[in-house]
Structures are given as C-alpha cells and as structure tokens.
PDB file of C-alpha atoms and ligand atoms in Angstrom:
ATOM      1  CA  MET F 654     -33.136 -61.146 -28.341  1.00 40.00           C
ATOM      2  CA  ALA F 655     -36.136 -63.263 -29.277  1.00 44.00           C
ATOM      3  CA  MET F 656     -38.821 -61.413 -31.231  1.00 45.00           C
ATOM      4  CA  GLY F 657     -41.379 -62.037 -28.515  1.00 50.00           C
ATOM      5  CA  ALA F 658     -39.219 -60.341 -25.927  1.00 77.00           C
ATOM      6  CA  ARG F 659     -39.855 -56.803 -27.128  1.00 96.00           C
ATOM      7  CA  ARG F 660     -42.007 -54.936 -24.596  1.00 97.00           C
ATOM      8  CA  LYS F 661     -44.851 -52.938 -26.054  1.00 98.00           C
ATOM      9  CA  PHE F 662     -44.281 -49.172 -25.905  1.00 98.00           C
ATOM     10  CA  VAL F 663     -47.057 -46.571 -26.111  1.00 98.00           C
ATOM     11  CA  ALA F 664     -45.958 -42.944 -26.403  1.00 98.00           C
ATOM     12  CA  GLY F 665     -48.243 -39.917 -26.518  1.00 98.00           C
ATOM     13  CA  ASN F 666     -47.361 -36.857 -28.584  1.00 98.00           C
ATOM     14  CA  TRP F 667     -49.269 -33.786 -27.479  1.00 98.00           C
ATOM     15  CA  LYS F 668     -47.807 -31.648 -30.310  1.00 98.00           C
ATOM     16  CA  MET F 669     -48.619 -27.930 -29.715  1.00 98.00           C
ATOM     17  CA  HIS F 670     -51.440 -28.680 -27.291  1.00 98.00           C
ATOM     18  CA  GLY F 671     -51.583 -28.311 -23.540  1.00 98.00           C
ATOM     19  CA  MET F 672     -51.471 -25.600 -20.894  1.00 98.00           C
ATOM     20  CA  ALA F 673     -50.880 -26.060 -17.185  1.00 97.00           C
ATOM     21  CA  GLY F 674     -54.513 -27.091 -16.689  1.00 97.00           C
ATOM     22  CA  SER F 675     -53.973 -30.095 -18.963  1.00 98.00           C
ATOM     23  CA  LEU F 676     -51.615 -31.648 -16.437  1.00 98.00           C
ATOM     24  CA  SER F 677     -54.651 -33.039 -14.601  1.00 98.00           C
ATOM     25  CA  GLU F 678     -54.688 -35.733 -17.325  1.00 98.00           C
ATOM     26  CA  LEU F 679     -51.355 -37.065 -16.087  1.00 98.00           C
ATOM     27  CA  GLN F 680     -52.460 -38.766 -12.870  1.00 97.00           C
ATOM     28  CA  PRO F 681     -54.895 -41.222 -14.481  1.00 98.00           C
ATOM     29  CA  ILE F 682     -52.447 -41.877 -17.326  1.00 98.00           C
ATOM     30  CA  ALA F 683     -49.636 -42.556 -14.841  1.00 98.00           C
ATOM     31  CA  ALA F 684     -51.924 -44.826 -12.824  1.00 98.00           C
ATOM     32  CA  ALA F 685     -52.790 -46.850 -15.947  1.00 98.00           C
ATOM     33  CA  ALA F 686     -49.124 -47.024 -16.902  1.00 98.00           C
ATOM     34  CA  ASP F 687     -48.175 -48.219 -13.413  1.00 97.00           C
ATOM     35  CA  ALA F 688     -50.917 -50.862 -13.559  1.00 96.00           C
ATOM     36  CA  SER F 689     -49.866 -52.122 -17.021  1.00 94.00           C
ATOM     37  CA  LYS F 690     -46.632 -53.718 -15.965  1.00 90.00           C
ATOM     38  CA  SER F 691     -45.918 -55.287 -19.363  1.00 95.00           C
ATOM     39  CA  VAL F 692     -46.078 -51.969 -21.265  1.00 98.00           C
ATOM     40  CA  ASP F 693     -43.744 -48.970 -21.386  1.00 98.00           C
ATOM     41  CA  VAL F 694     -45.620 -45.659 -21.520  1.00 98.00           C
ATOM     42  CA  ALA F 695     -44.328 -42.139 -22.128  1.00 98.00           C
ATOM     43  CA  LEU F 696     -45.790 -38.707 -22.904  1.00 98.00           C
ATOM     44  CA  CYS F 697     -44.001 -36.221 -25.167  1.00 98.00           C
ATOM     45  CA  LEU F 698     -45.168 -32.752 -24.191  1.00 98.00           C
ATOM     46  CA  PRO F 699     -44.593 -29.144 -25.227  1.00 98.00           C
ATOM     47  CA  SER F 700     -41.271 -28.005 -23.719  1.00 98.00           C
ATOM     48  CA  THR F 701     -43.133 -25.538 -21.508  1.00 98.00           C
ATOM     49  CA  LEU F 702     -44.822 -28.365 -19.573  1.00 98.00           C
ATOM     50  CA  ILE F 703     -41.939 -30.815 -19.175  1.00 98.00           C
ATOM     51  CA  ALA F 704     -40.634 -29.657 -15.797  1.00 98.00           C
ATOM     52  CA  ARG F 705     -44.062 -29.488 -14.180  1.00 98.00           C
ATOM     53  CA  ALA F 706     -45.134 -32.790 -15.716  1.00 98.00           C
ATOM     54  CA  ALA F 707     -42.012 -34.557 -14.494  1.00 98.00           C
ATOM     55  CA  ASP F 708     -42.760 -33.240 -10.981  1.00 97.00           C
ATOM     56  CA  ALA F 709     -46.458 -34.084 -11.152  1.00 97.00           C
ATOM     57  CA  ALA F 710     -46.022 -37.657 -12.432  1.00 97.00           C
ATOM     58  CA  PRO F 711     -42.602 -38.903 -11.357  1.00 97.00           C
ATOM     59  CA  THR F 712     -43.210 -42.511 -12.459  1.00 97.00           C
ATOM     60  CA  LEU F 713     -44.295 -41.533 -15.984  1.00 98.00           C
ATOM     61  CA  PRO F 714     -41.456 -40.873 -18.441  1.00 98.00           C
ATOM     62  CA  ILE F 715     -41.946 -37.367 -19.861  1.00 98.00           C
ATOM     63  CA  GLY F 716     -40.398 -36.491 -23.182  1.00 98.00           C
ATOM     64  CA  ALA F 717     -39.896 -33.684 -25.656  1.00 98.00           C
ATOM     65  CA  GLN F 718     -40.967 -33.559 -29.303  1.00 98.00           C
ATOM     66  CA  ASP F 719     -37.693 -32.334 -30.801  1.00 98.00           C
ATOM     67  CA  CYS F 720     -34.265 -31.063 -29.776  1.00 98.00           C
ATOM     68  CA  HIS F 721     -31.548 -29.078 -31.481  1.00 98.00           C
ATOM     69  CA  GLN F 722     -28.480 -31.019 -32.572  1.00 98.00           C
ATOM     70  CA  ALA F 723     -26.003 -28.582 -31.037  1.00 98.00           C
ATOM     71  CA  GLU F 724     -25.157 -28.533 -27.316  1.00 95.00           C
ATOM     72  CA  HIS F 725     -25.578 -24.748 -27.181  1.00 95.00           C
ATOM     73  CA  GLY F 726     -25.035 -21.774 -29.412  1.00 97.00           C
ATOM     74  CA  ALA F 727     -26.606 -18.951 -31.375  1.00 98.00           C
ATOM     75  CA  HIS F 728     -29.844 -20.722 -32.322  1.00 97.00           C
ATOM     76  CA  THR F 729     -32.664 -18.379 -31.340  1.00 98.00           C
ATOM     77  CA  GLY F 730     -35.761 -20.180 -30.190  1.00 96.00           C
ATOM     78  CA  CYS F 731     -34.205 -23.655 -30.085  1.00 97.00           C
ATOM     79  CA  VAL F 732     -33.704 -26.003 -27.133  1.00 98.00           C
ATOM     80  CA  SER F 733     -30.818 -28.458 -26.702  1.00 98.00           C
ATOM     81  CA  ALA F 734     -31.119 -32.045 -25.538  1.00 98.00           C
ATOM     82  CA  ALA F 735     -29.150 -31.246 -22.372  1.00 98.00           C
ATOM     83  CA  MET F 736     -31.625 -28.451 -21.546  1.00 98.00           C
ATOM     84  CA  LEU F 737     -34.517 -30.882 -21.924  1.00 98.00           C
ATOM     85  CA  ALA F 738     -32.777 -33.496 -19.783  1.00 98.00           C
ATOM     86  CA  GLU F 739     -32.079 -30.884 -17.107  1.00 98.00           C
ATOM     87  CA  VAL F 740     -35.782 -30.109 -16.672  1.00 98.00           C
ATOM     88  CA  GLY F 741     -36.761 -33.766 -16.450  1.00 98.00           C
ATOM     89  CA  ALA F 742     -37.213 -35.091 -19.996  1.00 98.00           C
ATOM     90  CA  ARG F 743     -36.208 -38.729 -20.345  1.00 98.00           C
ATOM     91  CA  LEU F 744     -36.773 -39.024 -24.087  1.00 98.00           C
ATOM     92  CA  THR F 745     -37.470 -37.030 -27.214  1.00 99.00           C
ATOM     93  CA  ILE F 746     -39.117 -37.562 -30.577  1.00 98.00           C
ATOM     94  CA  VAL F 747     -36.972 -36.606 -33.587  1.00 98.00           C
ATOM     95  CA  GLY F 748     -37.890 -36.450 -37.268  1.00 98.00           C
ATOM     96  CA  HIS F 749     -41.646 -36.137 -36.922  1.00 98.00           C
ATOM     97  CA  SER F 750     -43.169 -35.493 -40.349  1.00 97.00           C
ATOM     98  CA  GLU F 751     -44.603 -32.179 -39.136  1.00 98.00           C
ATOM     99  CA  ARG F 752     -41.057 -30.986 -38.414  1.00 98.00           C
ATOM    100  CA  ARG F 753     -39.713 -32.449 -41.649  1.00 97.00           C
ATOM    101  CA  GLN F 754     -42.378 -30.393 -43.458  1.00 96.00           C
ATOM    102  CA  ASP F 755     -42.702 -27.243 -41.342  1.00 96.00           C
ATOM    103  CA  GLN F 756     -39.013 -26.820 -40.477  1.00 96.00           C
ATOM    104  CA  GLN F 757     -37.535 -28.516 -43.566  1.00 97.00           C
ATOM    105  CA  GLU F 758     -35.565 -30.982 -41.444  1.00 98.00           C
ATOM    106  CA  SER F 759     -33.388 -33.368 -43.437  1.00 98.00           C
ATOM    107  CA  ASN F 760     -32.431 -36.941 -42.632  1.00 98.00           C
ATOM    108  CA  ALA F 761     -28.943 -35.651 -41.787  1.00 98.00           C
ATOM    109  CA  ASP F 762     -30.443 -33.173 -39.289  1.00 98.00           C
ATOM    110  CA  ILE F 763     -32.498 -35.941 -37.732  1.00 98.00           C
ATOM    111  CA  LYS F 764     -29.500 -38.244 -37.382  1.00 98.00           C
ATOM    112  CA  ALA F 765     -27.566 -35.434 -35.680  1.00 98.00           C
ATOM    113  CA  LYS F 766     -30.495 -34.711 -33.349  1.00 98.00           C
ATOM    114  CA  ALA F 767     -30.789 -38.373 -32.367  1.00 98.00           C
ATOM    115  CA  GLU F 768     -27.066 -38.571 -31.609  1.00 98.00           C
ATOM    116  CA  ALA F 769     -27.195 -35.329 -29.601  1.00 98.00           C
ATOM    117  CA  ALA F 770     -30.179 -36.594 -27.606  1.00 98.00           C
ATOM    118  CA  HIS F 771     -28.421 -39.855 -26.792  1.00 98.00           C
ATOM    119  CA  ALA F 772     -25.278 -37.968 -25.758  1.00 98.00           C
ATOM    120  CA  ALA F 773     -27.443 -35.986 -23.306  1.00 98.00           C
ATOM    121  CA  GLY F 774     -28.883 -39.174 -21.835  1.00 98.00           C
ATOM    122  CA  LEU F 775     -32.259 -39.119 -23.568  1.00 98.00           C
ATOM    123  CA  SER F 776     -33.972 -42.038 -25.276  1.00 98.00           C
ATOM    124  CA  VAL F 777     -35.161 -41.292 -28.810  1.00 98.00           C
ATOM    125  CA  ILE F 778     -38.203 -42.034 -30.953  1.00 99.00           C
ATOM    126  CA  LEU F 779     -37.122 -41.546 -34.576  1.00 98.00           C
ATOM    127  CA  CYS F 780     -40.039 -41.049 -36.997  1.00 98.00           C
ATOM    128  CA  CYS F 781     -40.370 -42.002 -40.626  1.00 98.00           C
ATOM    129  CA  GLY F 782     -43.280 -42.216 -43.040  1.00 98.00           C
ATOM    130  CA  GLU F 783     -44.417 -41.714 -46.608  1.00 98.00           C
ATOM    131  CA  THR F 784     -46.798 -39.208 -48.186  1.00 97.00           C
ATOM    132  CA  GLU F 785     -49.983 -40.375 -49.848  1.00 97.00           C
ATOM    133  CA  ALA F 786     -48.528 -39.578 -53.288  1.00 98.00           C
ATOM    134  CA  GLN F 787     -45.479 -41.735 -52.543  1.00 98.00           C
ATOM    135  CA  ARG F 788     -47.709 -44.639 -51.444  1.00 97.00           C
ATOM    136  CA  ASP F 789     -49.902 -44.267 -54.534  1.00 97.00           C
ATOM    137  CA  ALA F 790     -46.762 -44.342 -56.684  1.00 98.00           C
ATOM    138  CA  GLY F 791     -45.639 -47.606 -55.068  1.00 98.00           C
ATOM    139  CA  GLN F 792     -42.668 -45.895 -53.397  1.00 98.00           C
ATOM    140  CA  ALA F 793     -43.675 -46.171 -49.738  1.00 98.00           C
ATOM    141  CA  ILE F 794     -41.219 -48.873 -48.680  1.00 98.00           C
ATOM    142  CA  ALA F 795     -38.344 -47.399 -50.671  1.00 98.00           C
ATOM    143  CA  ARG F 796     -38.912 -43.918 -49.195  1.00 98.00           C
ATOM    144  CA  VAL F 797     -39.297 -45.085 -45.613  1.00 98.00           C
ATOM    145  CA  THR F 798     -36.301 -47.423 -45.643  1.00 98.00           C
ATOM    146  CA  ALA F 799     -34.206 -44.661 -47.239  1.00 98.00           C
ATOM    147  CA  GLN F 800     -35.246 -42.266 -44.452  1.00 98.00           C
ATOM    148  CA  ILE F 801     -34.159 -44.831 -41.893  1.00 98.00           C
ATOM    149  CA  ALA F 802     -30.830 -45.569 -43.587  1.00 98.00           C
ATOM    150  CA  GLU F 803     -30.016 -41.857 -43.859  1.00 98.00           C
ATOM    151  CA  SER F 804     -31.082 -40.889 -40.343  1.00 98.00           C
ATOM    152  CA  MET F 805     -29.859 -43.921 -38.347  1.00 98.00           C
ATOM    153  CA  PRO F 806     -27.515 -42.732 -35.586  1.00 98.00           C
ATOM    154  CA  ASP F 807     -24.010 -44.211 -35.701  1.00 93.00           C
ATOM    155  CA  ASP F 808     -24.270 -45.682 -32.210  1.00 92.00           C
ATOM    156  CA  ALA F 809     -27.877 -46.928 -32.535  1.00 97.00           C
ATOM    157  CA  SER F 810     -29.014 -49.567 -30.086  1.00 97.00           C
ATOM    158  CA  ALA F 811     -32.380 -50.803 -28.930  1.00 98.00           C
ATOM    159  CA  ASP F 812     -31.891 -49.722 -25.331  1.00 97.00           C
ATOM    160  CA  TRP F 813     -32.275 -46.063 -26.295  1.00 98.00           C
ATOM    161  CA  LEU F 814     -33.631 -45.906 -29.851  1.00 98.00           C
ATOM    162  CA  THR F 815     -37.161 -46.678 -31.065  1.00 98.00           C
ATOM    163  CA  ILE F 816     -38.447 -46.272 -34.624  1.00 98.00           C
ATOM    164  CA  ALA F 817     -41.943 -44.881 -35.279  1.00 98.00           C
ATOM    165  CA  TYR F 818     -43.553 -45.535 -38.656  1.00 98.00           C
ATOM    166  CA  GLU F 819     -46.193 -42.883 -39.339  1.00 98.00           C
ATOM    167  CA  PRO F 820     -47.789 -42.730 -42.784  1.00 98.00           C
ATOM    168  CA  ILE F 821     -48.267 -38.976 -43.216  1.00 98.00           C
ATOM    169  CA  TRP F 822     -51.722 -39.400 -44.745  1.00 97.00           C
ATOM    170  CA  ALA F 823     -52.887 -41.259 -41.613  1.00 97.00           C
ATOM    171  CA  ILE F 824     -51.796 -38.579 -39.119  1.00 97.00           C
ATOM    172  CA  GLY F 825     -54.746 -36.735 -37.632  1.00 96.00           C
ATOM    173  CA  THR F 826     -57.047 -37.831 -40.444  1.00 97.00           C
ATOM    174  CA  GLY F 827     -58.905 -40.790 -38.921  1.00 96.00           C
ATOM    175  CA  ARG F 828     -57.597 -42.899 -41.813  1.00 96.00           C
ATOM    176  CA  VAL F 829     -55.592 -45.994 -40.939  1.00 96.00           C
ATOM    177  CA  PRO F 830     -53.757 -48.296 -43.367  1.00 97.00           C
ATOM    178  CA  GLN F 831     -54.829 -51.889 -43.909  1.00 97.00           C
ATOM    179  CA  THR F 832     -53.204 -54.131 -41.340  1.00 97.00           C
ATOM    180  CA  SER F 833     -51.570 -56.030 -44.228  1.00 98.00           C
ATOM    181  CA  ASP F 834     -49.883 -52.786 -45.334  1.00 98.00           C
ATOM    182  CA  VAL F 835     -48.757 -52.075 -41.771  1.00 98.00           C
ATOM    183  CA  ALA F 836     -47.315 -55.609 -41.505  1.00 98.00           C
ATOM    184  CA  GLU F 837     -45.531 -55.248 -44.850  1.00 98.00           C
ATOM    185  CA  MET F 838     -43.990 -51.906 -43.881  1.00 98.00           C
ATOM    186  CA  HIS F 839     -42.939 -52.957 -40.377  1.00 98.00           C
ATOM    187  CA  GLY F 840     -41.392 -56.130 -41.830  1.00 98.00           C
ATOM    188  CA  ALA F 841     -39.491 -54.055 -44.381  1.00 98.00           C
ATOM    189  CA  ILE F 842     -38.280 -51.696 -41.653  1.00 98.00           C
ATOM    190  CA  ARG F 843     -37.086 -54.678 -39.580  1.00 98.00           C
ATOM    191  CA  MET F 844     -35.139 -56.004 -42.579  1.00 98.00           C
ATOM    192  CA  LYS F 845     -33.557 -52.611 -43.203  1.00 98.00           C
ATOM    193  CA  LEU F 846     -32.602 -52.370 -39.535  1.00 98.00           C
ATOM    194  CA  ARG F 847     -30.912 -55.793 -39.798  1.00 98.00           C
ATOM    195  CA  ASP F 848     -28.876 -54.486 -42.764  1.00 98.00           C
ATOM    196  CA  LEU F 849     -27.876 -51.434 -40.767  1.00 98.00           C
ATOM    197  CA  ILE F 850     -27.309 -52.698 -37.222  1.00 97.00           C
ATOM    198  CA  GLY F 851     -27.317 -56.500 -37.460  1.00 97.00           C
ATOM    199  CA  GLU F 852     -28.825 -58.596 -34.662  1.00 96.00           C
ATOM    200  CA  GLU F 853     -29.585 -55.502 -32.589  1.00 96.00           C
ATOM    201  CA  ALA F 854     -32.454 -54.942 -35.030  1.00 98.00           C
ATOM    202  CA  ASP F 855     -34.449 -57.747 -33.435  1.00 98.00           C
ATOM    203  CA  ALA F 856     -34.529 -55.929 -30.113  1.00 98.00           C
ATOM    204  CA  MET F 857     -35.436 -52.515 -31.540  1.00 98.00           C
ATOM    205  CA  ARG F 858     -39.057 -51.469 -31.194  1.00 98.00           C
ATOM    206  CA  ILE F 859     -41.004 -50.229 -34.202  1.00 98.00           C
ATOM    207  CA  LEU F 860     -44.106 -48.211 -33.275  1.00 98.00           C
ATOM    208  CA  TYR F 861     -47.055 -47.510 -35.538  1.00 98.00           C
ATOM    209  CA  GLY F 862     -48.464 -43.964 -35.537  1.00 98.00           C
ATOM    210  CA  GLY F 863     -51.362 -42.305 -37.361  1.00 98.00           C
ATOM    211  CA  SER F 864     -54.941 -42.090 -36.039  1.00 97.00           C
ATOM    212  CA  MET F 865     -54.418 -44.811 -33.446  1.00 98.00           C
ATOM    213  CA  ASN F 866     -57.281 -44.798 -30.954  1.00 98.00           C
ATOM    214  CA  GLY F 867     -59.029 -46.974 -28.388  1.00 98.00           C
ATOM    215  CA  GLY F 868     -61.126 -48.562 -31.123  1.00 97.00           C
ATOM    216  CA  ASN F 869     -58.331 -49.678 -33.459  1.00 98.00           C
ATOM    217  CA  ALA F 870     -55.339 -50.080 -31.129  1.00 98.00           C
ATOM    218  CA  ALA F 871     -55.847 -53.769 -30.324  1.00 98.00           C
ATOM    219  CA  GLU F 872     -55.948 -54.695 -34.007  1.00 98.00           C
ATOM    220  CA  LEU F 873     -52.914 -52.572 -34.909  1.00 98.00           C
ATOM    221  CA  LEU F 874     -50.889 -53.739 -31.915  1.00 98.00           C
ATOM    222  CA  ALA F 875     -51.502 -57.381 -32.854  1.00 97.00           C
ATOM    223  CA  VAL F 876     -49.791 -56.903 -36.238  1.00 97.00           C
ATOM    224  CA  SER F 877     -46.453 -58.613 -36.619  1.00 96.00           C
ATOM    225  CA  ASP F 878     -43.518 -56.280 -35.862  1.00 98.00           C
ATOM    226  CA  VAL F 879     -45.785 -53.587 -34.383  1.00 98.00           C
ATOM    227  CA  ASP F 880     -44.220 -53.032 -30.976  1.00 98.00           C
ATOM    228  CA  GLY F 881     -46.414 -50.179 -29.815  1.00 98.00           C
ATOM    229  CA  GLY F 882     -47.901 -46.875 -30.871  1.00 98.00           C
ATOM    230  CA  LEU F 883     -47.053 -43.196 -31.209  1.00 98.00           C
ATOM    231  CA  VAL F 884     -50.340 -41.483 -30.476  1.00 98.00           C
ATOM    232  CA  GLY F 885     -51.227 -37.853 -31.194  1.00 98.00           C
ATOM    233  CA  GLY F 886     -54.836 -36.745 -30.776  1.00 98.00           C
ATOM    234  CA  ALA F 887     -55.896 -39.686 -28.633  1.00 98.00           C
ATOM    235  CA  SER F 888     -53.112 -39.000 -26.102  1.00 98.00           C
ATOM    236  CA  LEU F 889     -54.483 -35.593 -25.098  1.00 98.00           C
ATOM    237  CA  SER F 890     -56.933 -36.976 -22.573  1.00 98.00           C
ATOM    238  CA  ALA F 891     -56.703 -39.895 -20.170  1.00 98.00           C
ATOM    239  CA  ASP F 892     -60.154 -41.029 -21.300  1.00 98.00           C
ATOM    240  CA  LYS F 893     -58.828 -41.677 -24.795  1.00 98.00           C
ATOM    241  CA  PHE F 894     -55.233 -42.664 -24.004  1.00 98.00           C
ATOM    242  CA  VAL F 895     -55.787 -45.183 -21.201  1.00 98.00           C
ATOM    243  CA  PRO F 896     -57.722 -47.617 -23.465  1.00 98.00           C
ATOM    244  CA  ILE F 897     -54.700 -47.670 -25.811  1.00 98.00           C
ATOM    245  CA  ILE F 898     -52.389 -48.498 -22.889  1.00 98.00           C
ATOM    246  CA  GLU F 899     -54.808 -51.256 -21.906  1.00 97.00           C
ATOM    247  CA  ALA F 900     -54.913 -52.575 -25.489  1.00 98.00           C
ATOM    248  CA  ALA F 901     -51.107 -52.735 -25.489  1.00 98.00           C
ATOM    249  CA  ALA F 902     -51.172 -54.657 -22.214  1.00 96.00           C
ATOM    250  CA  GLY F 903     -53.689 -57.052 -23.760  1.00 93.00           C
ATOM    251  CA  ALA F 904     -51.446 -57.527 -26.789  1.00 93.00           C
ATOM    252  CA  SER F 905     -48.356 -58.255 -24.672  1.00 86.00           C
TER     253      SER F 905
HETATM  254  P1  PGA M1851     -52.442 -38.797 -34.551  1.00 76.31           P
HETATM  255  O1  PGA M1851     -50.898 -38.302 -34.585  1.00 76.31           O
HETATM  256  O2  PGA M1851     -52.502 -39.957 -33.581  1.00 76.31           O
HETATM  257  O3  PGA M1851     -53.204 -37.594 -34.080  1.00 76.31           O
HETATM  258  O4  PGA M1851     -52.786 -39.223 -35.933  1.00 76.31           O
HETATM  259  C1  PGA M1851     -49.848 -39.214 -34.522  1.00 76.31           C
HETATM  260  C2  PGA M1851     -48.540 -38.486 -34.596  1.00 76.31           C
HETATM  261  O5  PGA M1851     -48.391 -37.576 -35.434  1.00 76.31           O
HETATM  262  O6  PGA M1851     -47.608 -38.770 -33.817  1.00 76.31           O
END
C-alpha cells in the first residue's frame, strides 16, 4: 500500500469518565464523523456505557479500553473480548500506559490481549510510549520499539491493528513533544514494524496520543507517519473532539 493511502484515524479514550448523561455528546460526534468521509473515528468508553452508546450512535464505532486475554474463567472483575463484542464494541485499546502502570501489565500480557481481541472480532489499538526519564536518558526509541517487538500479535495486520505512540509525560499534562521528535519516533516505529511484519507495515496506522487538542491537532496530524490521534481529555465533549476530527479531515 502506498504511504499516502492510509486513512486518518481519530479515536477518543474516555478513560474512567462518563455516566449515562454523557451519551448526549455522541450525536454531534457521530454527525462530525459521518461528515468527515476521509477519516475513521471511534470512541473507547467505559465498559458500562458500551451497549447504550452502540445503540445511541450506530454509525460510530464504539470501543473498550482493555480486555482480558482469556475467553472466560475465574478472573473477578475482568471482562473478555467476546463479552465486549457481544454488547456492541467494535474495537479495544490494549497496553495503555495507565494499565501498564496501575495493573502492572507486561508486553506479553498486551500481546495476548491483542490476539484475544482479534479472535473475538475486535479491532485493536496497541499503545506504547516512554517515560520522561527514559526520554531524558536518550532511551525513548529503544524502549518504544522494544515494547512493540515484544507485544506485536503473531497474526498482526493493518486491517485490524493500529499502533498508538503516547509519550507518558505528554498524557494529560498539556505538554506535547516537538514535531521533530514525533516524526523521529513515528519513523522509528515504522521501521520496526517493517522488521516485524514486512510490507504490511506500510499500511498500518500509527496514532499520536498525549495532550492532543483542537489547537495542536492540525500540526501533529501533518507530521510524517502520524496517521491520526488517540485523544483522552479532549474527547470527552463534542465541542473539543469535533475540531480534532475536522483537523484530521483537513490533513487527509
Ligand atoms: P490525553 O490522553 O489526550 O488526555 O493526554 C491521551 C491518552 O492517554 O490516550
């Protein structure tokens, strides 16, 4: 696939935010997504909202933020990929840095989760990213490409797998890397993907995440090898998320 053929993809990640009343944000987001024909849009919601969101906005792909790697079993409090698919999820995030930190998830766990999600029919956004200390030590590219190598699903292909690069120090902080650093990292991720999956790497989308908003999205989305965004805080309201969808359409 030619590099220019990758469609931009903007995914929201509501994290542990959102009650039933928040679903009123979905209609204007779905309308913007429907209008932006050159952009793929999705919203990854708390599990408790997935079924209602999928009903309320049938054209908008609704996703989860994690799944367990097992199909079922004695795993109190966990949710399997098949359970998420049954209530209407079409995708899931795996390996978000908050889960790597809070739940001590390993690259091996994340690989297993991605494979389980694919087996259940879900698309997957697989996250990677370095800490500030790792960047300051000059280890950012080595750490991120190692995460990708160790968590890449065996059957990875661009039709169901997307990578999200999220520098941990940029998440929720309002701090965004220099565009030259984003370009360097996304280029390094592309090269690592070529090592791992060959030509398929050129079709696989690599999203940027970390304090993306309506004010900086156009600049970030114009960076080479940035194929979209994974958006936390600015995805919680249509007012903030729709301008990012529009910026992606403008960058397409
Ligand atoms: P943020 O979060 O946009 O609020 O920085 C991004 C993410 O963690 O996915």
